[in-house]
Short mmCIF file of C-alpha atoms and ligand atoms in Angstrom, two decimals:
data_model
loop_
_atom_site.label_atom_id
_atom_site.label_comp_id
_atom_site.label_asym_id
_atom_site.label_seq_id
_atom_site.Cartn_x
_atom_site.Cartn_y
_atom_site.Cartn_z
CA UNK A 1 0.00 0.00 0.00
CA UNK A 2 2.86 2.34 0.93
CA UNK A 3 4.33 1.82 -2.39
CA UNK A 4 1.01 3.01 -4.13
CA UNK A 5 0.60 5.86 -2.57
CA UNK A 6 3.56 7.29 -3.73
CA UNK A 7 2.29 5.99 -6.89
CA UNK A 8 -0.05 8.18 -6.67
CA UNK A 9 2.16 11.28 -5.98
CA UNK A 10 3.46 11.77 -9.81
CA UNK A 11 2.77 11.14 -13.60
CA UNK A 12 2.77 7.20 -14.50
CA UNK A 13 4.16 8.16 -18.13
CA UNK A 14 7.26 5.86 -19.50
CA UNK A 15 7.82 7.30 -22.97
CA UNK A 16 6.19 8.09 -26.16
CA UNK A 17 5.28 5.27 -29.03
CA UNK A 18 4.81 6.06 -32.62
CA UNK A 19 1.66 3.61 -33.64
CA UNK A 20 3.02 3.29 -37.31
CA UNK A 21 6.58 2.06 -36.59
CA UNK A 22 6.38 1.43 -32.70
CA UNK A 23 9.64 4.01 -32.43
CA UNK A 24 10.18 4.80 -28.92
CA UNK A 25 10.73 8.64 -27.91
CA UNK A 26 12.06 9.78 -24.80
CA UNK A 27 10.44 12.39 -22.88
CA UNK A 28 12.53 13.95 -20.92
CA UNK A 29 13.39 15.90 -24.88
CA UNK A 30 11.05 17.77 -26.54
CA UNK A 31 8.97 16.20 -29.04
CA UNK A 32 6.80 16.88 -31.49
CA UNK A 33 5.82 13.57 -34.29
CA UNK A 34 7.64 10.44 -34.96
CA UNK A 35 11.56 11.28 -35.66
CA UNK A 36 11.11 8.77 -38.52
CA UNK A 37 11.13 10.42 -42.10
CA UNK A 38 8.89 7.82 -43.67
CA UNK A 39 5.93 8.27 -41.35
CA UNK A 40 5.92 11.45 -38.91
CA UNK A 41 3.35 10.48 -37.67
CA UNK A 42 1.30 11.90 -33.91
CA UNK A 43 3.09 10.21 -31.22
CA UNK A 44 1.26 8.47 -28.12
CA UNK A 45 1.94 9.21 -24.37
CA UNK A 46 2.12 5.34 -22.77
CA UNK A 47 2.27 5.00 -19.22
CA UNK A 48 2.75 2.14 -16.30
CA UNK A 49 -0.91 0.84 -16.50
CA UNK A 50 -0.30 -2.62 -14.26
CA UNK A 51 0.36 -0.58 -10.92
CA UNK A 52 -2.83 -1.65 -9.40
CA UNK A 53 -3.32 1.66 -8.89
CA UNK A 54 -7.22 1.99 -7.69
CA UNK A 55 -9.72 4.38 -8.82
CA UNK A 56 -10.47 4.84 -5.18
CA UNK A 57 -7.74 7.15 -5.42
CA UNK A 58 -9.69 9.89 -7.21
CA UNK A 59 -11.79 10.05 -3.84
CA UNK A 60 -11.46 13.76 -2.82
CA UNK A 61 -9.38 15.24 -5.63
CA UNK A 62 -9.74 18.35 -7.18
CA UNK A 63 -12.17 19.07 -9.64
CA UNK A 64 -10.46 19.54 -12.62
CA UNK A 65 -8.87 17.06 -15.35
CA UNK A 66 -5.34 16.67 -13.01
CA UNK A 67 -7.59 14.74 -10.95
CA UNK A 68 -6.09 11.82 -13.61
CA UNK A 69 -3.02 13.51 -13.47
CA UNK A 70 -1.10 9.81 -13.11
CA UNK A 71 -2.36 9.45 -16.80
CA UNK A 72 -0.93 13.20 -17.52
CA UNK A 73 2.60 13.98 -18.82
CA UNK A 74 3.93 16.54 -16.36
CA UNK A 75 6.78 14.89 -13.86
CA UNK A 76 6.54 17.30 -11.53
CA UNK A 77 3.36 19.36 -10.09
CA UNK A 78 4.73 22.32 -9.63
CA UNK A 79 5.10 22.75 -13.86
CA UNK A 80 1.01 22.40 -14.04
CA UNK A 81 -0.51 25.55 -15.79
CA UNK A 82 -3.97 25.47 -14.61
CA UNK A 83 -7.21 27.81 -14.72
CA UNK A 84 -9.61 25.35 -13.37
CA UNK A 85 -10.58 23.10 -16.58
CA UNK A 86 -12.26 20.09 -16.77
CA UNK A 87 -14.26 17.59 -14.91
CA UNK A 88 -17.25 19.52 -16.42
CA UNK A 89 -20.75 18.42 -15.95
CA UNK A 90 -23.36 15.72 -17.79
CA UNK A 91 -26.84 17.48 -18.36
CA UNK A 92 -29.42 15.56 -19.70
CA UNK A 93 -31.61 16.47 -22.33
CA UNK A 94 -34.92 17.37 -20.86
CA UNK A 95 -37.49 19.83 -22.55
CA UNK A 96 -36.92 17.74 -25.54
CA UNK A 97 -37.74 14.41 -25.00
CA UNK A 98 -40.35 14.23 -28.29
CA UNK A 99 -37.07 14.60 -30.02
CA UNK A 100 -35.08 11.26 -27.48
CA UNK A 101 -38.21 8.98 -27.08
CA UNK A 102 -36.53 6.21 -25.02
CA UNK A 103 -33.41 7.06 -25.26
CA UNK A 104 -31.59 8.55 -22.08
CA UNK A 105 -29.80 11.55 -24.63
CA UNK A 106 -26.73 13.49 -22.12
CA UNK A 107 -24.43 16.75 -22.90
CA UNK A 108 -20.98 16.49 -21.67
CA UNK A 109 -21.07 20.22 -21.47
CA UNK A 110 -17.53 21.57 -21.88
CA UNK A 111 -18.77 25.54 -22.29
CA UNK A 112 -18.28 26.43 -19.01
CA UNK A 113 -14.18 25.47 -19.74
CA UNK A 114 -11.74 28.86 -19.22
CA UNK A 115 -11.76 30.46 -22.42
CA UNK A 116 -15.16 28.72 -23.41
CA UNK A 117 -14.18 25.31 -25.07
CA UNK A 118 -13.06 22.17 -24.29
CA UNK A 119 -9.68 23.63 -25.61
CA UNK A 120 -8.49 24.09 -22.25
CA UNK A 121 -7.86 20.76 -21.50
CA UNK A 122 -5.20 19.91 -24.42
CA UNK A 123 -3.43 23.16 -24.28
CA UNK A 124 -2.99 23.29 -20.35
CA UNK A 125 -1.53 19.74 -20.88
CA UNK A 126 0.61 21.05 -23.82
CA UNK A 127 1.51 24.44 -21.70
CA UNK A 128 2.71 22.35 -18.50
CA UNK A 129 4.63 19.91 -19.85
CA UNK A 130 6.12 22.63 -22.23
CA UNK A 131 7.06 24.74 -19.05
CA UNK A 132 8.73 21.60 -17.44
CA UNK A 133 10.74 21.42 -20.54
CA UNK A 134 11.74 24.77 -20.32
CA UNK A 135 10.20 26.00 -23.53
CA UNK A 136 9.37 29.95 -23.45
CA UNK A 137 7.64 31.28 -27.05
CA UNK A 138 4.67 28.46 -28.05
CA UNK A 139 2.91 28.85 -31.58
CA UNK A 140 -0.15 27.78 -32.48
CA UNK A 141 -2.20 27.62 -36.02
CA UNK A 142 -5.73 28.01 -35.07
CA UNK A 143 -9.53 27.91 -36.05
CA UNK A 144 -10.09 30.04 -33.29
CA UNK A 145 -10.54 28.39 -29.71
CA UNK A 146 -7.37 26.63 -29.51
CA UNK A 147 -5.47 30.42 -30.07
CA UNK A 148 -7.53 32.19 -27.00
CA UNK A 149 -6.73 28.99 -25.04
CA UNK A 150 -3.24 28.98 -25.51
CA UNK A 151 -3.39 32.76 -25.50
CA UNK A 152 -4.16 32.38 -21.73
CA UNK A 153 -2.54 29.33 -20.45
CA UNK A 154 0.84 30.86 -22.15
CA UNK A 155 -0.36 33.86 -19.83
CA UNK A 156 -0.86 32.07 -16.60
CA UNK A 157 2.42 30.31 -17.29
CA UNK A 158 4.06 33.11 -17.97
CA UNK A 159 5.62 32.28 -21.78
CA UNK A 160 4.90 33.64 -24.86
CA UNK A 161 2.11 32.62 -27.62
CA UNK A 162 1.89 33.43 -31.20
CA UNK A 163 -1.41 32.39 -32.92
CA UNK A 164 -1.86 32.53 -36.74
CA UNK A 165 -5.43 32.58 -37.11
CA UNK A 166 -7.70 33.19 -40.51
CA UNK A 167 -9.36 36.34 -41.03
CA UNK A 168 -12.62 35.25 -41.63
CA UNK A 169 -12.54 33.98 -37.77
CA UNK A 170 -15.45 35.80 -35.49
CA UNK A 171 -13.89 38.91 -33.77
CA UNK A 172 -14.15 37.82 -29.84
CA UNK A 173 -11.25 34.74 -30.85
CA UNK A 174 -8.80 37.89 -32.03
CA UNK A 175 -9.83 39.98 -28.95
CA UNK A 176 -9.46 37.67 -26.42
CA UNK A 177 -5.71 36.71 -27.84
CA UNK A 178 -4.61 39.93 -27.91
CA UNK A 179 -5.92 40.64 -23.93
CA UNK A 180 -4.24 37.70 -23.08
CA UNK A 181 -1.31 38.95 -24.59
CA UNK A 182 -0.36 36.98 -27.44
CA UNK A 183 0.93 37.89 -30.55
CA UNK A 184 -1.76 37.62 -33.06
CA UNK A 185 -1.32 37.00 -36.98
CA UNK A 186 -3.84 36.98 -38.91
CA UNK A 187 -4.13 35.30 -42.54
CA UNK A 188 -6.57 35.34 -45.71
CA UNK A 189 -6.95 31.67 -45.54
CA UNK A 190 -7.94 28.26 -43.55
CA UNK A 191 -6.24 26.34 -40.58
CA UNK A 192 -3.82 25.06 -43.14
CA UNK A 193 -2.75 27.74 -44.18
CA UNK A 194 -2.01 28.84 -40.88
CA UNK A 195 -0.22 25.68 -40.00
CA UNK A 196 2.06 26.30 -43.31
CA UNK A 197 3.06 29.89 -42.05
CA UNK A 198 3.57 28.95 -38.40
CA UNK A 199 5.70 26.00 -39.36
CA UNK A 200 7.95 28.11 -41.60
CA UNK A 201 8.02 31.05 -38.73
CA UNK A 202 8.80 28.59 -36.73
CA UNK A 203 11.75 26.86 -37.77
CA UNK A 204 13.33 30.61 -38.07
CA UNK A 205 12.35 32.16 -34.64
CA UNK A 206 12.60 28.59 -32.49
CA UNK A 207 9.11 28.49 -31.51
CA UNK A 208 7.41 25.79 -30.50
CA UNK A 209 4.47 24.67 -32.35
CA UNK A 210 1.85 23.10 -30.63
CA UNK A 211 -0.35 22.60 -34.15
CA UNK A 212 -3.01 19.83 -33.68
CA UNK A 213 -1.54 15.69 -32.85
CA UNK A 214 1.78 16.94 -34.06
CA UNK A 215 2.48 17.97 -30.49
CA UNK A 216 1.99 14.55 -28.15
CA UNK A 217 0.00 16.58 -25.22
CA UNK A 218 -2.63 18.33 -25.97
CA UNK A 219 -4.30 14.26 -27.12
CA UNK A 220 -3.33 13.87 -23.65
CA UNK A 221 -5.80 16.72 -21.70
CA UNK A 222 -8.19 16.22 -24.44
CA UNK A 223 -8.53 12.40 -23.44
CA UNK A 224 -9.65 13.26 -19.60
CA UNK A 225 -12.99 13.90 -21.16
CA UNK A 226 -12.73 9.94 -21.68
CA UNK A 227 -11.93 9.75 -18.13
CA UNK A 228 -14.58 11.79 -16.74
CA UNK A 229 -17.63 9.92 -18.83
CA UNK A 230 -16.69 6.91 -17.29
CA UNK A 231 -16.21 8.15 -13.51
CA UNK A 232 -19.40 10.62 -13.86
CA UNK A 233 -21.32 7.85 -15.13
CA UNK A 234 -19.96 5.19 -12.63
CA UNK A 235 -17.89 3.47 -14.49
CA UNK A 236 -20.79 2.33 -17.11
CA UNK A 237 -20.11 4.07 -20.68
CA UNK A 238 -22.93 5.31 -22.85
CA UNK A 239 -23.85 3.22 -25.94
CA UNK A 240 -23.33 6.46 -28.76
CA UNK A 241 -21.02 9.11 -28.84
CA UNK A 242 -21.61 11.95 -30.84
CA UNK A 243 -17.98 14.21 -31.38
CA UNK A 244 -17.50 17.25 -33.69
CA UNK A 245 -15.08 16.23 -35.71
CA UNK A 246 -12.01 19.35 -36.18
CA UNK A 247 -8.59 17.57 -35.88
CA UNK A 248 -10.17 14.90 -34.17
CA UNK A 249 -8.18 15.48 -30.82
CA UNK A 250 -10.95 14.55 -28.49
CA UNK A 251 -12.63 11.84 -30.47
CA UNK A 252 -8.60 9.78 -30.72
CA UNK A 253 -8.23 10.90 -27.03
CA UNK A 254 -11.53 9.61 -25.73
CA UNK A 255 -10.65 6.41 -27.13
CA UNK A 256 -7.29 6.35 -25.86
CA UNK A 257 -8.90 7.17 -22.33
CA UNK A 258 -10.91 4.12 -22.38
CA UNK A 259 -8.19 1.41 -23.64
CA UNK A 260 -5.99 2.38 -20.64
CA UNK A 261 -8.69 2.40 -18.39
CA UNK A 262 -9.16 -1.25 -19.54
CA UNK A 263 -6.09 -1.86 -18.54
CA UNK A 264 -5.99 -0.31 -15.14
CA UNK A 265 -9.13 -2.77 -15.01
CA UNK A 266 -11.10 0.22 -14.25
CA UNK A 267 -14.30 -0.68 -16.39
CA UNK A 268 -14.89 -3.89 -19.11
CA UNK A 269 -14.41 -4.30 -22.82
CA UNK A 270 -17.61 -2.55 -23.79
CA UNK A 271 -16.79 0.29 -25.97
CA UNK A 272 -19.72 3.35 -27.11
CA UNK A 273 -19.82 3.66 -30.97
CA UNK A 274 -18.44 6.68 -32.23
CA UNK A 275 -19.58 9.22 -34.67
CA UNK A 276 -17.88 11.57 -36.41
CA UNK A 277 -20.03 15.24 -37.22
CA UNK A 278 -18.52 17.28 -39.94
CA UNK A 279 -19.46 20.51 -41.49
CA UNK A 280 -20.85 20.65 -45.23
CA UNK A 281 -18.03 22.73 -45.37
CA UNK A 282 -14.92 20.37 -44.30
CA UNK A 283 -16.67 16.15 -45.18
CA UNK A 284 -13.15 14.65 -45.70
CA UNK A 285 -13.72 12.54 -42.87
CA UNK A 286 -17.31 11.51 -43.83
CA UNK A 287 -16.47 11.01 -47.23
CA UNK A 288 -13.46 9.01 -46.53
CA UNK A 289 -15.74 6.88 -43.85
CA UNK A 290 -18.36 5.72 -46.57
CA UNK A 291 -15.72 5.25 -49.41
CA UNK A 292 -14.02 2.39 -46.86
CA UNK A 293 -10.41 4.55 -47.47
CA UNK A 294 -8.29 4.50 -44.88
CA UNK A 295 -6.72 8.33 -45.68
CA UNK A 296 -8.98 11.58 -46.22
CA UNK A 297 -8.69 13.70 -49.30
CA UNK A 298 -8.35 17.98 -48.83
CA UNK A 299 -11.74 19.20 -48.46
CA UNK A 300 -12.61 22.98 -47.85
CA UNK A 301 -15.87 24.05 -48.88
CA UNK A 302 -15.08 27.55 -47.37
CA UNK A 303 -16.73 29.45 -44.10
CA UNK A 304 -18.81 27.37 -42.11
CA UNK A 305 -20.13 29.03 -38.47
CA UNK A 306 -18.34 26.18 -36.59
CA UNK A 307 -15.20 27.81 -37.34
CA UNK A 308 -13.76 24.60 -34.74
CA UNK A 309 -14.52 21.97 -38.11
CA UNK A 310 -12.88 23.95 -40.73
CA UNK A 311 -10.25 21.56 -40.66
CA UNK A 312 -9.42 20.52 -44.72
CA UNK A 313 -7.44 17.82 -44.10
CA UNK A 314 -7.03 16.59 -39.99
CA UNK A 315 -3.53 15.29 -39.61
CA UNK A 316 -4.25 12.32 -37.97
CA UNK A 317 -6.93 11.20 -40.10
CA UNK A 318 -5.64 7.45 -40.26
CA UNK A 319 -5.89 6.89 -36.30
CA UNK A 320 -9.50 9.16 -36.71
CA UNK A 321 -10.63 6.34 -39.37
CA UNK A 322 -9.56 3.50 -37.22
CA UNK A 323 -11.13 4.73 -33.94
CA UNK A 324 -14.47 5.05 -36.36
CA UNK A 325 -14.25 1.35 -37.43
CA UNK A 326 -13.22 -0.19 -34.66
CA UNK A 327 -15.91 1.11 -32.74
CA UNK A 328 -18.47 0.49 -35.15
CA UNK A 329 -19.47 3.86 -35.79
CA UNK A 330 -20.45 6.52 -38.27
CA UNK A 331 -19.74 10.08 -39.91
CA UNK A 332 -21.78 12.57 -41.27
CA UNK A 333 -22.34 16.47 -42.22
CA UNK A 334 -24.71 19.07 -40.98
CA UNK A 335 -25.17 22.25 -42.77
CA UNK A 336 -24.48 25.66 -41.50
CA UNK A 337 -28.73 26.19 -41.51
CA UNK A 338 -29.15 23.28 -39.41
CA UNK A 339 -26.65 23.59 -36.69
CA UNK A 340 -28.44 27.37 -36.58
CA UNK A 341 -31.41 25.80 -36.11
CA UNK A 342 -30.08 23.29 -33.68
CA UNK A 343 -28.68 25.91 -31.60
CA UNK A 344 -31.89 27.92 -31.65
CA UNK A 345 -33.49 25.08 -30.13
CA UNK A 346 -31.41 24.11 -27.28
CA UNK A 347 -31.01 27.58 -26.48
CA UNK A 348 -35.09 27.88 -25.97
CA UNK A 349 -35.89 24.71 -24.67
CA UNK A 350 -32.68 23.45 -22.54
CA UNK A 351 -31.32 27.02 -21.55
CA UNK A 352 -27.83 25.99 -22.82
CA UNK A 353 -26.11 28.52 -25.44
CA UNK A 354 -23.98 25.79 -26.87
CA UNK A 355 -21.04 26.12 -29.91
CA UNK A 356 -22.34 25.84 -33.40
CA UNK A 357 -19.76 22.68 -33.22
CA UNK A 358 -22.03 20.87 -30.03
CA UNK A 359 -25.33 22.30 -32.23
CA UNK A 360 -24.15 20.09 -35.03
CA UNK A 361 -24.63 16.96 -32.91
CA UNK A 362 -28.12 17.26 -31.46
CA UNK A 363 -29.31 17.23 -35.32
CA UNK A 364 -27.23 14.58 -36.27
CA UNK A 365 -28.58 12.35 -33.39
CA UNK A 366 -31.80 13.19 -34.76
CA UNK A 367 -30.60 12.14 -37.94
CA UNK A 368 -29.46 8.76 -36.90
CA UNK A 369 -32.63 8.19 -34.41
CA UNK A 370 -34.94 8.83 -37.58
CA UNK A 371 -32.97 5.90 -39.59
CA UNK A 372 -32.79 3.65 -36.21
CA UNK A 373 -28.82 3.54 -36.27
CA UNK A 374 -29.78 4.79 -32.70
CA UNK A 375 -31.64 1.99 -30.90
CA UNK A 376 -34.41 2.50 -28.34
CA UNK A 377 -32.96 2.78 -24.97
CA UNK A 378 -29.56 2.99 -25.99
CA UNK A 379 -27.50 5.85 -23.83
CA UNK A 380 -26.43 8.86 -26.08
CA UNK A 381 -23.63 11.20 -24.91
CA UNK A 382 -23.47 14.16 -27.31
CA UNK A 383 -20.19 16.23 -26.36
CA UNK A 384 -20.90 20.26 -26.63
CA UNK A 385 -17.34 21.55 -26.86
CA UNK A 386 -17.34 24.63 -26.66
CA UNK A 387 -19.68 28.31 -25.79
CA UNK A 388 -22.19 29.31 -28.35
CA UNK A 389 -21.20 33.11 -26.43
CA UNK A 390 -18.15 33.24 -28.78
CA UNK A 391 -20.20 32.65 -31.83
CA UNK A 392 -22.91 35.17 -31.76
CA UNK A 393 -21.61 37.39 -34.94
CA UNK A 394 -23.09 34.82 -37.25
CA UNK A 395 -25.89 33.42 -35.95
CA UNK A 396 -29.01 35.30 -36.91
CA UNK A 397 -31.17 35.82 -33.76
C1 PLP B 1 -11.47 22.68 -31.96
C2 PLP B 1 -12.91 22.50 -31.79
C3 PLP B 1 -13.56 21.35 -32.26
C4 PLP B 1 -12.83 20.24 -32.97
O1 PLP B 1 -11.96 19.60 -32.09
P1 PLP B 1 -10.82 18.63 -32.62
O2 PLP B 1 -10.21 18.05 -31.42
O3 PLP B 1 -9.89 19.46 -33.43
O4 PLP B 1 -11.53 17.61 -33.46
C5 PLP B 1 -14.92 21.23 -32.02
N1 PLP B 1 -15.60 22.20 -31.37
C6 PLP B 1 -15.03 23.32 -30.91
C7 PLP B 1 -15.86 24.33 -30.22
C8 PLP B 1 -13.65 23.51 -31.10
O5 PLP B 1 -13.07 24.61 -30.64
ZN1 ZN B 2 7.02 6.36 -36.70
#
């Protein structure tokens, strides 16, 4: 017993695995993807699962995601950059219920995050870990929530952020950077065009880029959501869960979250299905889904009001595609119109001003209850990621 408690006192993580050629990486560098020309691809935190560590142990912790913070990167506490995110609530759907029937249909609400989105949890993972490694200027390319998010946690942590973000972004993201005291670029283009400026800028200024699973941490904060379904519904996971689909950070994490709590023996085998929601705007994923490919093409249909799935081309798409299959799940679009619509209505009936992003999902469960892919009394978790506050320019009240 002695021996797990002081277990319990620090991060279980051994090193860092690349899933395409099982290459090793050591943290105590910095990293960013696999060191391996050929594949480069997102690297994967692994930790010492077969402690026997208890979940008993969470008991009294903090409310926040470094509740799990064995399953977190950063060595020593001290290095955590925290505002307070995480362990956010599940509010079931109840003015509704013409629309659930007999299903039991949940929000993981994530809104209520600092800086409004579910952001905070990968980029205060990405922030600590980068503070323990002594890193002091951190770039981001962003869609919009991921730059006021590491905007503040740089802040807090007191480093420096620069966030390339496209024009066309609502103006509360660029306000909100430049009070946090970042140093805000912004570009006539998408995400990827971001990402192709911030790389180049940063190769020349030694940033540090913290650009969507091809930094190792910010999977890792993302995945506590995984952690907190299971604890906040007793260790029993829902049958459906609905993600909105970006880089797919929270949908590989979530996943992730549940294999190693399998092997902490922490709950069974049973795993929810997962679907993938994508814009009109950005279907790569969708498309790539129904076409059985294992790879999505470039896809950028232009704006879209969930500025968070303007994502052409996610960069781990592969491990997205797997986590789809192997859970049996699905993909589809909503259009702009409906997650307006969708917003509109959880707004007036549940009192929640969700994201455009968490909007998209309560019409595509509808979608999927209408064709029976959802059975009767299956569990549905739908995961709002972000505030609808931030959005408000371009939705037409
Ligand atoms: C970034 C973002 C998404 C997409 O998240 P990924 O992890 O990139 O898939 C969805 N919703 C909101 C509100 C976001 O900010
Ligand atoms: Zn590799």
């Amino acid at each position: 017993m002695v021996n797990n408690i002081e277990l319990t006192e620090t991060s279980l993580l051994i090193n860092l695995k690349c899933p395409e050629c099982g290459t090793i990486h050591n943290t105590a560098v910095i990293n960013t993807v696999c060191i391996n020309e050929t594949c480069r691809s997102t690297l994967f935190a692994q930790y010492n699962l077969s402690t026997g560590i208890n979940k008993a142990v969470l008991q009294g912790r903090v409310a926040t995601m470094w509740r799990y913070k064995e399953f977190l990167p950063v060595t020593d506490e001290r290095h955590i950059v925290t505002l307070g995110e995480g362990f956010t609530p599940i509010i079931q759907i109840e003015n509704l219920k013409q629309f659930t029937g007999n299903n039991e249909v949940f929000w993981k609400d994530e809104s209520g995050n600092p800086t409004g989105s579910f952001k905070a949890r990968g980029i205060s993972a990405a922030v600590s870990k980068a503070k323990e490694l002594g890193i002091q200027t951190i770039a981001t390319p962003t869609a919009g929530n991921a730059g006021g998010a590491l905007a503040a946690y740089a802040a807090r942590g007191g480093m420096k952020a620069v966030v390339y973000m496209p024009k066309q972004t609502p103006k509360v993201f660029k306000d909100e950077c430049h009070l946090y005291g970042a140093e805000l670029v912004e570009i006539d283009g998408n995400i990827s065009d971001c990402g192709k400026l911030v790389n180049e800028h940063a190769l020349l200024n030694n940033w540090f880029q913290v650009s969507t699973l091809k930094e190792p941490y910010r999977l890792e904060g993302k995945k506590t959501m995984g952690y907190e379904i299971a604890e906040q519904f007793n260790w029993q996971l829902p049958d459906v869960i609905f993600y909105p689909t970006g880089g797919g950070t929270g949908l590989i994490g979530i996943w992730k979250a549940f294999d190693e709590m399998e092997q902490l023996g922490w709950i069974g085998s049973k795993r929810p299905r997962m679907v993938a929601v994508q814009s009109q705007s950005c279907d790569g994923i969708v498309k790539a889904f129904h076409a059985g490919q294992y790879v999505s093409e470039f896809a950028d249909g232009g704006f879209t009001i969930a500025n968070g799935l303007r994502v052409p081309k996610p960069y781990a798409d592969k491990v997205i595609l797997k986590v789809l299959r192997e859970s049996e799940g699905f993909a589809l679009t909503i259009s702009d119109e409906e997650m307006s619509t969708a917003l509109k209505e959880i707004a007036k009936y549940e009192g929640m001003l969700i994201a455009p992003e968490g909007a998209a999902l309560w019409q595509a469960y509808k979608k999927l209850k209408a064709t029976q892919w959802i059975k009767p009394e299956e569990k549905v978790l739908l995961i709002n990621t972000g505030s609808g506050y931030k959005y408000l320019e371009n939705i037409n009240i």
